Amino acid sequence: MAVPFSLCHTVRMDLDRLLADLSARFDAERREEMDILVDELADVECARVTMSARLLATRGSNLNVLLRGGERMAGIVRDCAREWIVIDNGVHMVLIPAHAIVAAWPLGSRAADESALAHEVAISHVLRALRDENVYVVIDHEGGQHAGYVCAVMGDHFDLESMSSGQALDTRDFTTPVVMSLSTGGIRTLRAPSQMADSLMI
C-alpha cells in the first residue's frame, strides 16, 4: 500500500524540525558549557595572581599605597621586585616591602610574570649592599622609627647601629651608640637620604 505523498512530506518536515531543534539545543548547551569553562579558567587564572605580580607591573606608573599602621604614600614606581617596590614621592626614593602594603591603587588589570624575572633582589640583598657601602638609612619599622647604619644582616633580622639613650625603643631619642636588632619583616619603609644610595636605587 503506497504512502500518500502529503504524509511523507509531513513526516520529513517533522523530522527536519526535530533534527534542527536538537542541533540548536546541542549548540546552546555547548555554548553554555564553554562559557562556564571560560569563567572557571578565568577564576583559576585570577586565583594565581598575587599582589606582588600586579605591583611588578606598575613600574613607571603613579601609585598610591596604604601601609600597615595606616600611613599612605603616593608617587612614581621607579623599581620593583617580588619583595619590594621603590617609590619616588617627590622628596625621597622610598623602598617599601611588599609585606608592608595592605592596599594599592590603581593597579590595573596587568600582572607581571614573576617567574620571568632575570634576577631576584631580596630585601636582605639591599640591606647587605647598604651595609657594604656604609650608607646612613632611615627605617620606619613596626618597632618605631630608626636611623643609623646597617652593620649585620641575618636570616630574618638585621643589626642597626644608631644612637641610643639606653631606654627608648625609638632611635630618634638615642644619644649614645647602640646596636639594635630589628626584624626584617617589621620594616614598613626604608630610605637612604645620602647621595651614596643613588647606586642602590633608594
mmCIF file of C-alpha atoms in Angstrom:
data_model
loop_
_atom_site.group_PDB
_atom_site.id
_atom_site.type_symbol
_atom_site.label_atom_id
_atom_site.label_comp_id
_atom_site.label_asym_id
_atom_site.label_seq_id
_atom_site.Cartn_x
_atom_site.Cartn_y
_atom_site.Cartn_z
ATOM 1 C CA MET A 1 0.000 0.000 0.000
ATOM 2 C CA ALA A 2 1.501 3.309 -1.069
ATOM 3 C CA VAL A 3 2.007 6.063 1.499
ATOM 4 C CA PRO A 4 0.421 9.326 0.414
ATOM 5 C CA PHE A 5 2.907 11.986 -0.700
ATOM 6 C CA SER A 6 1.463 14.540 1.700
ATOM 7 C CA LEU A 7 2.072 12.196 4.657
ATOM 8 C CA CYS A 8 5.676 11.547 3.582
ATOM 9 C CA HIS A 9 6.232 15.253 3.204
ATOM 10 C CA THR A 10 4.784 15.906 6.669
ATOM 11 C CA VAL A 11 6.929 13.202 8.275
ATOM 12 C CA ARG A 12 10.029 14.597 6.546
ATOM 13 C CA MET A 13 9.207 18.145 7.680
ATOM 14 C CA ASP A 14 8.634 16.964 11.241
ATOM 15 C CA LEU A 15 11.921 15.079 11.202
ATOM 16 C CA ASP A 16 13.748 18.117 9.810
ATOM 17 C CA ARG A 17 12.273 20.333 12.558
ATOM 18 C CA LEU A 18 13.198 17.748 15.198
ATOM 19 C CA LEU A 19 16.779 17.499 13.979
ATOM 20 C CA ALA A 20 17.064 21.283 13.717
ATOM 21 C CA ASP A 21 15.684 21.652 17.236
ATOM 22 C CA LEU A 22 18.096 19.028 18.581
ATOM 23 C CA SER A 23 21.002 20.720 16.806
ATOM 24 C CA ALA A 24 20.035 24.145 18.177
ATOM 25 C CA ARG A 25 19.701 22.793 21.711
ATOM 26 C CA PHE A 26 23.020 20.974 21.388
ATOM 27 C CA ASP A 27 24.760 24.140 20.161
ATOM 28 C CA ALA A 28 23.201 26.152 23.004
ATOM 29 C CA GLU A 29 24.343 23.608 25.582
ATOM 30 C CA ARG A 30 27.853 23.576 24.103
ATOM 31 C CA ARG A 31 27.995 27.371 24.223
ATOM 32 C CA GLU A 32 26.801 27.331 27.828
ATOM 33 C CA GLU A 33 29.406 24.702 28.735
ATOM 34 C CA MET A 34 32.126 26.726 27.011
ATOM 35 C CA ASP A 35 31.036 29.898 28.822
ATOM 36 C CA ILE A 36 31.170 28.051 32.151
ATOM 37 C CA LEU A 37 34.591 26.623 31.271
ATOM 38 C CA VAL A 38 35.926 30.046 30.292
ATOM 39 C CA ASP A 39 34.627 31.523 33.567
ATOM 40 C CA GLU A 40 36.207 28.686 35.557
ATOM 41 C CA LEU A 41 39.538 29.095 33.763
ATOM 42 C CA ALA A 42 39.414 32.847 34.377
ATOM 43 C CA ASP A 43 38.755 32.220 38.069
ATOM 44 C CA VAL A 44 41.682 29.783 38.241
ATOM 45 C CA GLU A 45 43.936 32.291 36.489
ATOM 46 C CA CYS A 46 42.878 35.103 38.829
ATOM 47 C CA ALA A 47 43.453 32.875 41.853
ATOM 48 C CA ARG A 48 47.095 32.512 40.815
ATOM 49 C CA VAL A 49 47.735 36.262 40.570
ATOM 50 C CA THR A 50 49.470 37.743 43.603
ATOM 51 C CA MET A 51 49.547 41.384 44.634
ATOM 52 C CA SER A 52 53.317 41.288 44.106
ATOM 53 C CA ALA A 53 52.780 40.307 40.464
ATOM 54 C CA ARG A 54 50.429 43.249 39.959
ATOM 55 C CA LEU A 55 52.812 45.601 41.758
ATOM 56 C CA LEU A 56 55.594 44.407 39.453
ATOM 57 C CA ALA A 57 53.537 45.618 36.507
ATOM 58 C CA THR A 58 53.347 49.201 37.827
ATOM 59 C CA ARG A 59 56.953 50.233 37.090
ATOM 60 C CA GLY A 60 56.926 53.820 35.815
ATOM 61 C CA SER A 61 53.333 54.420 36.911
ATOM 62 C CA ASN A 62 51.834 56.615 39.599
ATOM 63 C CA LEU A 63 50.731 54.529 42.556
ATOM 64 C CA ASN A 64 49.077 55.050 45.924
ATOM 65 C CA VAL A 65 49.856 52.597 48.692
ATOM 66 C CA LEU A 66 48.442 52.171 52.176
ATOM 67 C CA LEU A 67 50.882 50.673 54.650
ATOM 68 C CA ARG A 68 50.475 48.681 57.815
ATOM 69 C CA GLY A 69 49.781 51.180 60.561
ATOM 70 C CA GLY A 70 47.702 53.421 58.274
ATOM 71 C CA GLU A 71 50.355 55.549 56.542
ATOM 72 C CA ARG A 72 49.571 56.454 52.945
ATOM 73 C CA MET A 73 52.242 57.119 50.344
ATOM 74 C CA ALA A 74 51.970 58.166 46.709
ATOM 75 C CA GLY A 75 54.493 58.565 43.922
ATOM 76 C CA ILE A 76 56.031 57.053 40.814
ATOM 77 C CA VAL A 77 57.209 53.440 40.963
ATOM 78 C CA ARG A 78 60.890 53.585 39.985
ATOM 79 C CA ASP A 79 61.889 49.991 40.631
ATOM 80 C CA CYS A 80 60.339 46.793 41.924
ATOM 81 C CA ALA A 81 60.938 43.146 42.746
ATOM 82 C CA ARG A 82 58.826 40.408 44.276
ATOM 83 C CA GLU A 83 59.653 41.572 47.799
ATOM 84 C CA TRP A 84 59.659 45.364 47.421
ATOM 85 C CA ILE A 85 58.932 48.442 45.355
ATOM 86 C CA VAL A 86 60.723 51.790 45.234
ATOM 87 C CA ILE A 87 58.509 54.877 45.078
ATOM 88 C CA ASP A 88 59.677 58.372 44.244
ATOM 89 C CA ASN A 89 57.393 60.511 46.409
ATOM 90 C CA GLY A 90 58.857 63.768 45.132
ATOM 91 C CA VAL A 91 61.164 64.155 48.135
ATOM 92 C CA HIS A 92 62.829 60.767 48.627
ATOM 93 C CA MET A 93 63.214 57.427 46.912
ATOM 94 C CA VAL A 94 61.491 55.107 49.370
ATOM 95 C CA LEU A 95 61.804 51.319 49.425
ATOM 96 C CA ILE A 96 58.582 49.676 50.599
ATOM 97 C CA PRO A 97 58.474 45.918 51.313
ATOM 98 C CA ALA A 98 55.551 44.116 49.687
ATOM 99 C CA HIS A 99 54.603 42.658 53.082
ATOM 100 C CA ALA A 100 54.007 46.183 54.420
ATOM 101 C CA ILE A 101 51.481 47.089 51.712
ATOM 102 C CA VAL A 102 47.869 46.423 52.707
ATOM 103 C CA ALA A 103 46.245 48.317 49.806
ATOM 104 C CA ALA A 104 47.357 49.819 46.493
ATOM 105 C CA TRP A 105 45.661 51.729 43.695
ATOM 106 C CA PRO A 106 45.351 51.884 40.773
ATOM 107 C CA LEU A 107 46.878 48.512 39.948
ATOM 108 C CA GLY A 108 45.057 47.981 36.674
ATOM 109 C CA SER A 109 44.432 44.595 35.104
ATOM 110 C CA ARG A 110 48.019 43.716 34.181
ATOM 111 C CA ALA A 111 50.164 41.331 36.203
ATOM 112 C CA ALA A 112 53.831 40.571 35.638
ATOM 113 C CA ASP A 113 55.160 37.065 35.145
ATOM 114 C CA GLU A 114 57.119 36.687 38.384
ATOM 115 C CA SER A 115 58.997 33.659 37.058
ATOM 116 C CA ALA A 116 60.322 35.725 34.148
ATOM 117 C CA LEU A 117 62.463 37.958 36.375
ATOM 118 C CA ALA A 118 66.084 37.738 35.304
ATOM 119 C CA HIS A 119 67.262 38.178 38.874
ATOM 120 C CA GLU A 120 65.671 38.409 42.251
ATOM 121 C CA VAL A 121 66.946 41.073 44.636
ATOM 122 C CA ALA A 122 65.591 40.362 48.092
ATOM 123 C CA ILE A 123 65.365 42.921 50.885
ATOM 124 C CA SER A 124 68.264 41.134 52.589
ATOM 125 C CA HIS A 125 70.400 41.829 49.488
ATOM 126 C CA VAL A 126 69.516 45.523 49.686
ATOM 127 C CA LEU A 127 70.386 45.621 53.382
ATOM 128 C CA ARG A 128 73.763 43.955 52.732
ATOM 129 C CA ALA A 129 74.516 46.461 49.963
ATOM 130 C CA LEU A 130 73.694 49.317 52.345
ATOM 131 C CA ARG A 131 75.964 47.716 54.957
ATOM 132 C CA ASP A 132 78.822 47.307 52.482
ATOM 133 C CA GLU A 133 78.524 50.934 51.342
ATOM 134 C CA ASN A 134 78.147 52.161 54.937
ATOM 135 C CA VAL A 135 75.025 54.122 53.966
ATOM 136 C CA TYR A 136 73.055 56.031 56.585
ATOM 137 C CA VAL A 137 69.436 54.822 56.497
ATOM 138 C CA VAL A 138 66.121 55.880 57.993
ATOM 139 C CA ILE A 139 63.755 52.980 58.666
ATOM 140 C CA ASP A 140 60.090 53.202 59.585
ATOM 141 C CA HIS A 141 59.603 49.974 61.499
ATOM 142 C CA GLU A 142 56.762 48.436 63.443
ATOM 143 C CA GLY A 143 59.037 48.946 66.441
ATOM 144 C CA GLY A 144 59.366 52.687 65.806
ATOM 145 C CA GLN A 145 61.460 54.897 63.565
ATOM 146 C CA HIS A 146 65.147 54.053 63.471
ATOM 147 C CA ALA A 147 68.138 55.719 61.847
ATOM 148 C CA GLY A 148 71.726 54.605 61.582
ATOM 149 C CA TYR A 149 73.984 52.149 59.767
ATOM 150 C CA VAL A 150 73.280 48.515 58.952
ATOM 151 C CA CYS A 151 76.127 46.512 60.480
ATOM 152 C CA ALA A 152 74.963 42.907 60.049
ATOM 153 C CA VAL A 153 72.247 41.048 58.123
ATOM 154 C CA MET A 154 70.929 37.697 59.331
ATOM 155 C CA GLY A 155 68.227 35.346 58.061
ATOM 156 C CA ASP A 156 65.146 37.162 59.365
ATOM 157 C CA HIS A 157 66.603 40.231 61.074
ATOM 158 C CA PHE A 158 69.416 42.755 60.867
ATOM 159 C CA ASP A 159 71.519 44.851 63.233
ATOM 160 C CA LEU A 160 71.353 48.626 63.031
ATOM 161 C CA GLU A 161 73.967 50.782 64.748
ATOM 162 C CA SER A 162 72.425 54.022 65.947
ATOM 163 C CA MET A 163 72.429 56.493 68.791
ATOM 164 C CA SER A 164 70.630 55.394 71.974
ATOM 165 C CA SER A 165 69.784 56.683 75.422
ATOM 166 C CA GLY A 166 69.658 53.077 76.521
ATOM 167 C CA GLN A 167 65.958 53.362 77.426
ATOM 168 C CA ALA A 168 63.917 54.398 74.403
ATOM 169 C CA LEU A 169 62.950 51.963 71.667
ATOM 170 C CA ASP A 170 62.747 54.690 69.036
ATOM 171 C CA THR A 171 66.235 55.607 67.820
ATOM 172 C CA ARG A 172 65.239 59.236 67.301
ATOM 173 C CA ASP A 173 65.709 59.523 71.078
ATOM 174 C CA PHE A 174 69.131 57.845 71.114
ATOM 175 C CA THR A 175 72.207 59.787 72.226
ATOM 176 C CA THR A 176 74.915 57.107 72.501
ATOM 177 C CA PRO A 177 75.859 54.397 70.005
ATOM 178 C CA VAL A 178 73.885 51.202 70.321
ATOM 179 C CA VAL A 179 73.290 48.198 68.081
ATOM 180 C CA MET A 180 69.636 47.253 67.829
ATOM 181 C CA SER A 181 68.416 44.037 66.189
ATOM 182 C CA LEU A 182 65.313 44.605 64.071
ATOM 183 C CA SER A 183 63.127 42.030 62.344
ATOM 184 C CA THR A 184 63.222 42.326 58.564
ATOM 185 C CA GLY A 185 59.502 41.579 58.483
ATOM 186 C CA GLY A 186 58.814 44.667 60.592
ATOM 187 C CA ILE A 187 60.145 47.142 58.010
ATOM 188 C CA ARG A 188 57.453 49.457 56.636
ATOM 189 C CA THR A 189 59.661 51.861 54.677
ATOM 190 C CA LEU A 190 63.370 52.340 54.169
ATOM 191 C CA ARG A 191 65.152 55.328 52.709
ATOM 192 C CA ALA A 192 68.752 56.405 52.400
ATOM 193 C CA PRO A 193 68.997 60.200 52.392
ATOM 194 C CA SER A 194 72.655 60.263 51.298
ATOM 195 C CA GLN A 195 73.616 60.558 47.648
ATOM 196 C CA MET A 196 75.611 57.342 48.047
ATOM 197 C CA ALA A 197 72.302 55.481 47.896
ATOM 198 C CA ASP A 198 71.697 56.521 44.277
ATOM 199 C CA SER A 199 73.521 53.437 43.011
ATOM 200 C CA LEU A 200 71.317 51.294 45.246
ATOM 201 C CA MET A 201 68.105 52.759 43.761
ATOM 202 C CA ILE A 202 66.846 54.055 47.133
#
